[in-house]
Amino acid sequence: MPITKKYKKIVIGNWKQNPTTHEAAKNIVKHIKKTASELKKTITVLCPPFVFLQNLGKGEQPFSKGAQDVSVFESGSHTGEVSAEMLKDCEVEYTIVGHSERRKAGETDAMVASKIKALHFAGVTAVMCIGEDNRDSGGQYLDTLKNQIKHSLAGVEKKNLSHLVVAYEPVWAIGATQAMSGADVHETAIYIKKVLADLFGHEYVVKVPILYGGSVTFRNAGEIVKEGHVDGLLVGRESINPEGFNEILKVVDAL
């Protein structure tokens, strides 16, 4: 579902290739479910590996189902691929595309664009990840972000921007000892909005949520969202730690 005025923030948990068993996946869901049900202003999205999607339950839940990737193909002889329609049938509402780990493995902006269009055709919200490898003092990283945005959204229709979330994840901050400062996040979020507005027009992108990801914990979540003026967070390693993730949800919802 696209974000509505009812909700102010969104927190996405990217489990990556974790955990190793269905029982462990069920345990994570069990501990997050109660906290998610108590939130007043925040959407919780859980993105487990494909094999654990059913562990998130069926029907209405206090969180949204998410996936970590999607195929560029609709169907056919593509071994190992999972299509947007398959995800939709599994009640997936959000799907991460263009994550730095996928880009490092060879995913291009053109592939990201194809995946976004496939998701939009199926009615699934795309969480488009962007981020520079290095934050140089000369500001060339801004050109990197601009090109990622421009090429990853090539061919995407304005009418489908209500099903787009942009997750800014500076590669150098992922797995680091500390996250990016709130002030720097704010500066970058403004730039991202400007690039989007230049491409599609302000009226079409004003409601596109901008999230931050990269070494997020419950200790820095509040500062990042408040001082960074972003619409939420994409959480990696802490998302499989129910206690820490629940604290992040509470901190964000209290803002």
Short mmCIF file of C-alpha atoms in Angstrom, two decimals:
data_model
loop_
_atom_site.label_atom_id
_atom_site.label_comp_id
_atom_site.label_asym_id
_atom_site.label_seq_id
_atom_site.Cartn_x
_atom_site.Cartn_y
_atom_site.Cartn_z
CA MET A 1 0.00 0.00 0.00
CA PRO A 2 1.22 3.53 -0.64
CA ILE A 3 1.84 5.65 2.44
CA THR A 4 -1.16 7.75 3.38
CA LYS A 5 -1.63 10.78 5.60
CA LYS A 6 -2.64 8.43 8.40
CA TYR A 7 0.99 7.40 8.74
CA LYS A 8 3.94 9.70 9.22
CA LYS A 9 6.89 7.30 9.26
CA ILE A 10 7.97 3.92 7.90
CA VAL A 11 10.56 1.49 9.29
CA ILE A 12 11.69 -1.39 7.09
CA GLY A 13 13.57 -4.37 8.48
CA ASN A 14 15.86 -6.03 5.93
CA TRP A 15 16.71 -9.44 7.38
CA LYS A 16 19.17 -10.17 4.54
CA GLN A 17 20.24 -13.87 4.59
CA ASN A 18 19.00 -14.43 8.14
CA PRO A 19 17.96 -16.37 10.17
CA THR A 20 18.78 -19.98 9.32
CA THR A 21 15.56 -21.74 10.38
CA HIS A 22 11.80 -21.29 10.14
CA GLU A 23 11.56 -21.52 13.91
CA ALA A 24 13.95 -18.62 14.35
CA ALA A 25 12.01 -16.58 11.77
CA LYS A 26 8.75 -17.26 13.61
CA ASN A 27 10.37 -16.15 16.86
CA ILE A 28 11.45 -12.82 15.37
CA VAL A 29 7.95 -12.19 14.03
CA LYS A 30 6.38 -13.14 17.34
CA HIS A 31 8.43 -10.61 19.28
CA ILE A 32 7.98 -7.76 16.78
CA LYS A 33 4.27 -8.31 16.18
CA LYS A 34 3.10 -6.94 19.54
CA THR A 35 5.13 -3.75 19.30
CA ALA A 36 4.05 -3.18 15.68
CA SER A 37 0.41 -3.50 16.72
CA GLU A 38 0.82 -0.67 19.24
CA LEU A 39 2.29 1.88 16.86
CA LYS A 40 0.15 4.91 16.06
CA LYS A 41 2.11 6.76 13.38
CA THR A 42 4.51 4.24 11.87
CA ILE A 43 4.32 1.49 9.24
CA THR A 44 6.45 -1.56 10.03
CA VAL A 45 7.70 -3.59 7.06
CA LEU A 46 9.47 -6.93 7.49
CA CYS A 47 11.61 -8.22 4.61
CA PRO A 48 12.74 -11.80 5.28
CA PRO A 49 14.37 -14.17 2.79
CA PHE A 50 11.82 -15.51 0.27
CA VAL A 51 11.58 -18.89 2.04
CA PHE A 52 10.35 -17.23 5.23
CA LEU A 53 7.63 -15.04 3.74
CA GLN A 54 4.93 -17.42 4.90
CA ASN A 55 6.26 -17.13 8.45
CA LEU A 56 4.90 -13.59 8.47
CA GLY A 57 1.38 -14.99 8.46
CA LYS A 58 -1.57 -14.53 6.13
CA GLY A 59 -4.27 -11.93 6.06
CA GLU A 60 -4.21 -8.69 8.01
CA GLN A 61 -1.16 -8.21 10.23
CA PRO A 62 0.15 -5.26 12.27
CA PHE A 63 3.03 -5.01 9.80
CA SER A 64 3.45 -5.13 6.04
CA LYS A 65 5.20 -7.93 4.21
CA GLY A 66 8.27 -7.03 2.24
CA ALA A 67 10.73 -8.82 -0.04
CA GLN A 68 14.44 -8.27 -0.60
CA ASP A 69 14.48 -8.52 -4.39
CA VAL A 70 12.37 -9.31 -7.46
CA SER A 71 12.93 -10.68 -10.95
CA VAL A 72 12.94 -8.45 -14.01
CA PHE A 73 10.99 -11.21 -15.75
CA GLU A 74 7.24 -11.75 -15.59
CA SER A 75 7.49 -15.54 -15.95
CA GLY A 76 9.23 -18.24 -17.98
CA SER A 77 12.47 -20.18 -18.02
CA HIS A 78 14.36 -18.19 -15.42
CA THR A 79 15.62 -20.61 -12.78
CA GLY A 80 15.80 -19.19 -9.28
CA GLU A 81 13.85 -16.03 -10.09
CA VAL A 82 10.79 -14.76 -8.21
CA SER A 83 8.40 -12.49 -10.11
CA ALA A 84 6.48 -9.45 -8.90
CA GLU A 85 3.19 -11.29 -9.41
CA MET A 86 4.44 -14.15 -7.21
CA LEU A 87 5.30 -11.66 -4.49
CA LYS A 88 1.91 -10.01 -4.85
CA ASP A 89 0.27 -13.41 -4.42
CA CYS A 90 2.25 -13.81 -1.18
CA GLU A 91 0.72 -10.53 0.04
CA VAL A 92 3.99 -8.65 -0.33
CA GLU A 93 3.42 -4.88 -0.33
CA TYR A 94 7.01 -3.57 -0.44
CA THR A 95 10.10 -4.85 -2.23
CA ILE A 96 13.69 -3.66 -1.92
CA VAL A 97 15.51 -3.06 -5.22
CA GLY A 98 18.97 -1.73 -5.95
CA HIS A 99 20.43 -2.54 -2.55
CA SER A 100 24.18 -1.91 -2.46
CA GLU A 101 24.82 -5.62 -1.91
CA ARG A 102 22.85 -6.44 -5.06
CA ARG A 103 24.59 -3.67 -7.00
CA LYS A 104 27.96 -5.01 -5.86
CA ALA A 105 26.90 -8.40 -7.25
CA GLY A 106 26.27 -6.84 -10.66
CA GLU A 107 22.82 -5.25 -10.54
CA THR A 108 22.76 -2.19 -12.77
CA ASP A 109 20.58 0.91 -12.76
CA ALA A 110 18.84 -0.45 -15.86
CA MET A 111 17.98 -3.66 -14.02
CA VAL A 112 16.68 -1.65 -11.07
CA ALA A 113 14.47 0.34 -13.43
CA SER A 114 13.05 -2.86 -14.93
CA LYS A 115 12.35 -4.26 -11.48
CA ILE A 116 10.61 -1.09 -10.36
CA LYS A 117 8.37 -1.13 -13.41
CA ALA A 118 7.56 -4.82 -12.83
CA LEU A 119 6.63 -4.08 -9.21
CA HIS A 120 4.48 -1.11 -10.17
CA PHE A 121 2.66 -3.21 -12.78
CA ALA A 122 1.86 -5.72 -10.02
CA GLY A 123 0.82 -2.98 -7.59
CA VAL A 124 3.76 -3.48 -5.22
CA THR A 125 5.67 -0.53 -3.73
CA ALA A 126 9.33 -0.41 -4.74
CA VAL A 127 11.92 0.56 -2.13
CA MET A 128 14.69 1.93 -4.34
CA CYS A 129 18.09 1.98 -2.63
CA ILE A 130 20.72 4.51 -3.62
CA GLY A 131 24.03 5.47 -2.05
CA GLU A 132 27.58 6.49 -2.77
CA ASP A 133 30.66 4.37 -2.04
CA ASN A 134 32.59 7.34 -0.67
CA ARG A 135 31.57 10.78 0.55
CA ASP A 136 34.24 13.00 -1.01
CA SER A 137 34.76 16.58 0.12
CA GLY A 138 34.40 17.84 -3.46
CA GLY A 139 30.78 16.74 -3.66
CA GLN A 140 31.17 14.30 -6.55
CA TYR A 141 29.08 11.82 -4.57
CA LEU A 142 26.09 14.01 -5.41
CA ASP A 143 26.59 13.23 -9.10
CA THR A 144 26.64 9.54 -8.18
CA LEU A 145 23.30 9.86 -6.41
CA LYS A 146 21.81 11.92 -9.24
CA ASN A 147 22.81 9.35 -11.85
CA GLN A 148 21.52 6.44 -9.76
CA ILE A 149 18.16 8.15 -9.33
CA LYS A 150 17.87 9.22 -12.96
CA HIS A 151 18.79 5.85 -14.47
CA SER A 152 17.05 3.67 -11.87
CA LEU A 153 13.77 5.50 -12.54
CA ALA A 154 14.11 5.56 -16.33
CA GLY A 155 10.73 4.80 -17.87
CA VAL A 156 8.87 4.96 -14.55
CA GLU A 157 5.56 6.79 -14.90
CA LYS A 158 4.66 9.75 -12.72
CA LYS A 159 1.36 8.16 -11.74
CA ASN A 160 3.23 5.27 -10.12
CA LEU A 161 5.37 7.42 -7.81
CA SER A 162 2.80 6.83 -5.07
CA HIS A 163 4.26 3.32 -5.01
CA LEU A 164 7.87 4.43 -4.60
CA VAL A 165 10.06 4.75 -1.52
CA VAL A 166 13.66 5.98 -1.78
CA ALA A 167 16.12 4.54 0.73
CA TYR A 168 19.38 6.43 1.00
CA GLU A 169 22.09 4.04 2.17
CA PRO A 170 25.62 5.44 1.90
CA VAL A 171 27.72 2.33 1.29
CA TRP A 172 30.52 3.56 3.53
CA ALA A 173 28.12 3.76 6.49
CA ILE A 174 26.71 0.23 6.17
CA GLY A 175 28.15 -1.92 8.96
CA ALA A 176 30.16 1.03 10.30
CA THR A 177 30.62 1.79 13.99
CA GLN A 178 28.30 4.78 13.73
CA ALA A 179 25.68 6.14 11.37
CA MET A 180 25.76 9.32 9.33
CA SER A 181 24.98 12.49 11.30
CA GLY A 182 21.45 13.82 11.22
CA ALA A 183 22.61 17.09 9.67
CA ASP A 184 24.34 15.30 6.80
CA VAL A 185 21.32 13.06 6.28
CA HIS A 186 19.09 16.14 6.05
CA GLU A 187 21.36 17.79 3.49
CA THR A 188 21.34 14.67 1.33
CA ALA A 189 17.59 14.14 1.67
CA ILE A 190 16.99 17.66 0.37
CA TYR A 191 19.22 16.96 -2.61
CA ILE A 192 17.41 13.68 -3.37
CA LYS A 193 14.05 15.46 -3.34
CA LYS A 194 15.41 18.12 -5.67
CA VAL A 195 16.64 15.54 -8.17
CA LEU A 196 13.27 13.77 -8.07
CA ALA A 197 11.43 17.06 -8.52
CA ASP A 198 13.60 17.97 -11.50
CA LEU A 199 12.75 14.63 -13.11
CA PHE A 200 9.02 14.40 -12.36
CA GLY A 201 7.80 17.70 -10.98
CA HIS A 202 7.39 18.76 -7.35
CA GLU A 203 3.70 17.85 -7.17
CA TYR A 204 4.46 14.22 -8.04
CA VAL A 205 7.34 13.64 -5.62
CA VAL A 206 6.36 15.67 -2.57
CA LYS A 207 4.91 12.57 -0.92
CA VAL A 208 7.65 10.12 -1.95
CA PRO A 209 9.12 8.93 1.38
CA ILE A 210 12.87 9.26 1.86
CA LEU A 211 14.40 6.75 4.29
CA TYR A 212 17.90 6.45 5.72
CA GLY A 213 19.82 3.21 6.18
CA GLY A 214 23.30 2.44 7.44
CA SER A 215 24.31 1.37 10.98
CA VAL A 216 20.92 2.27 12.46
CA THR A 217 20.34 1.37 16.13
CA PHE A 218 17.80 2.40 18.75
CA ARG A 219 20.44 4.79 20.11
CA ASN A 220 20.69 6.87 16.93
CA ALA A 221 17.31 6.27 15.29
CA GLY A 222 15.66 9.29 16.87
CA GLU A 223 18.39 11.72 15.91
CA ILE A 224 18.57 10.43 12.34
CA VAL A 225 14.84 10.78 11.73
CA LYS A 226 14.34 14.03 13.65
CA GLU A 227 17.50 15.90 12.69
CA GLY A 228 17.71 14.28 9.27
CA HIS A 229 14.08 15.13 8.48
CA VAL A 230 13.58 11.76 6.80
CA ASP A 231 10.40 9.70 6.66
CA GLY A 232 11.83 6.64 8.31
CA LEU A 233 14.56 4.02 8.29
CA LEU A 234 15.80 0.95 6.44
CA VAL A 235 17.30 -1.24 9.15
CA GLY A 236 19.72 -4.09 8.44
CA ARG A 237 21.49 -6.08 11.14
CA GLU A 238 19.34 -4.75 13.99
CA SER A 239 16.17 -5.94 12.26
CA ILE A 240 16.79 -9.56 13.31
CA ASN A 241 17.33 -8.49 16.91
CA PRO A 242 13.71 -8.16 18.09
CA GLU A 243 14.59 -6.20 21.23
CA GLY A 244 16.66 -3.63 19.35
CA PHE A 245 14.25 -3.40 16.42
CA ASN A 246 11.28 -2.92 18.74
CA GLU A 247 13.10 -0.04 20.42
CA ILE A 248 13.73 1.54 17.04
CA LEU A 249 10.02 1.27 16.23
CA LYS A 250 9.07 2.87 19.54
CA VAL A 251 11.58 5.70 19.17
CA VAL A 252 10.41 6.55 15.66
CA ASP A 253 6.73 6.33 16.54
CA ALA A 254 7.24 8.73 19.45
CA LEU A 255 8.60 11.51 17.23
#
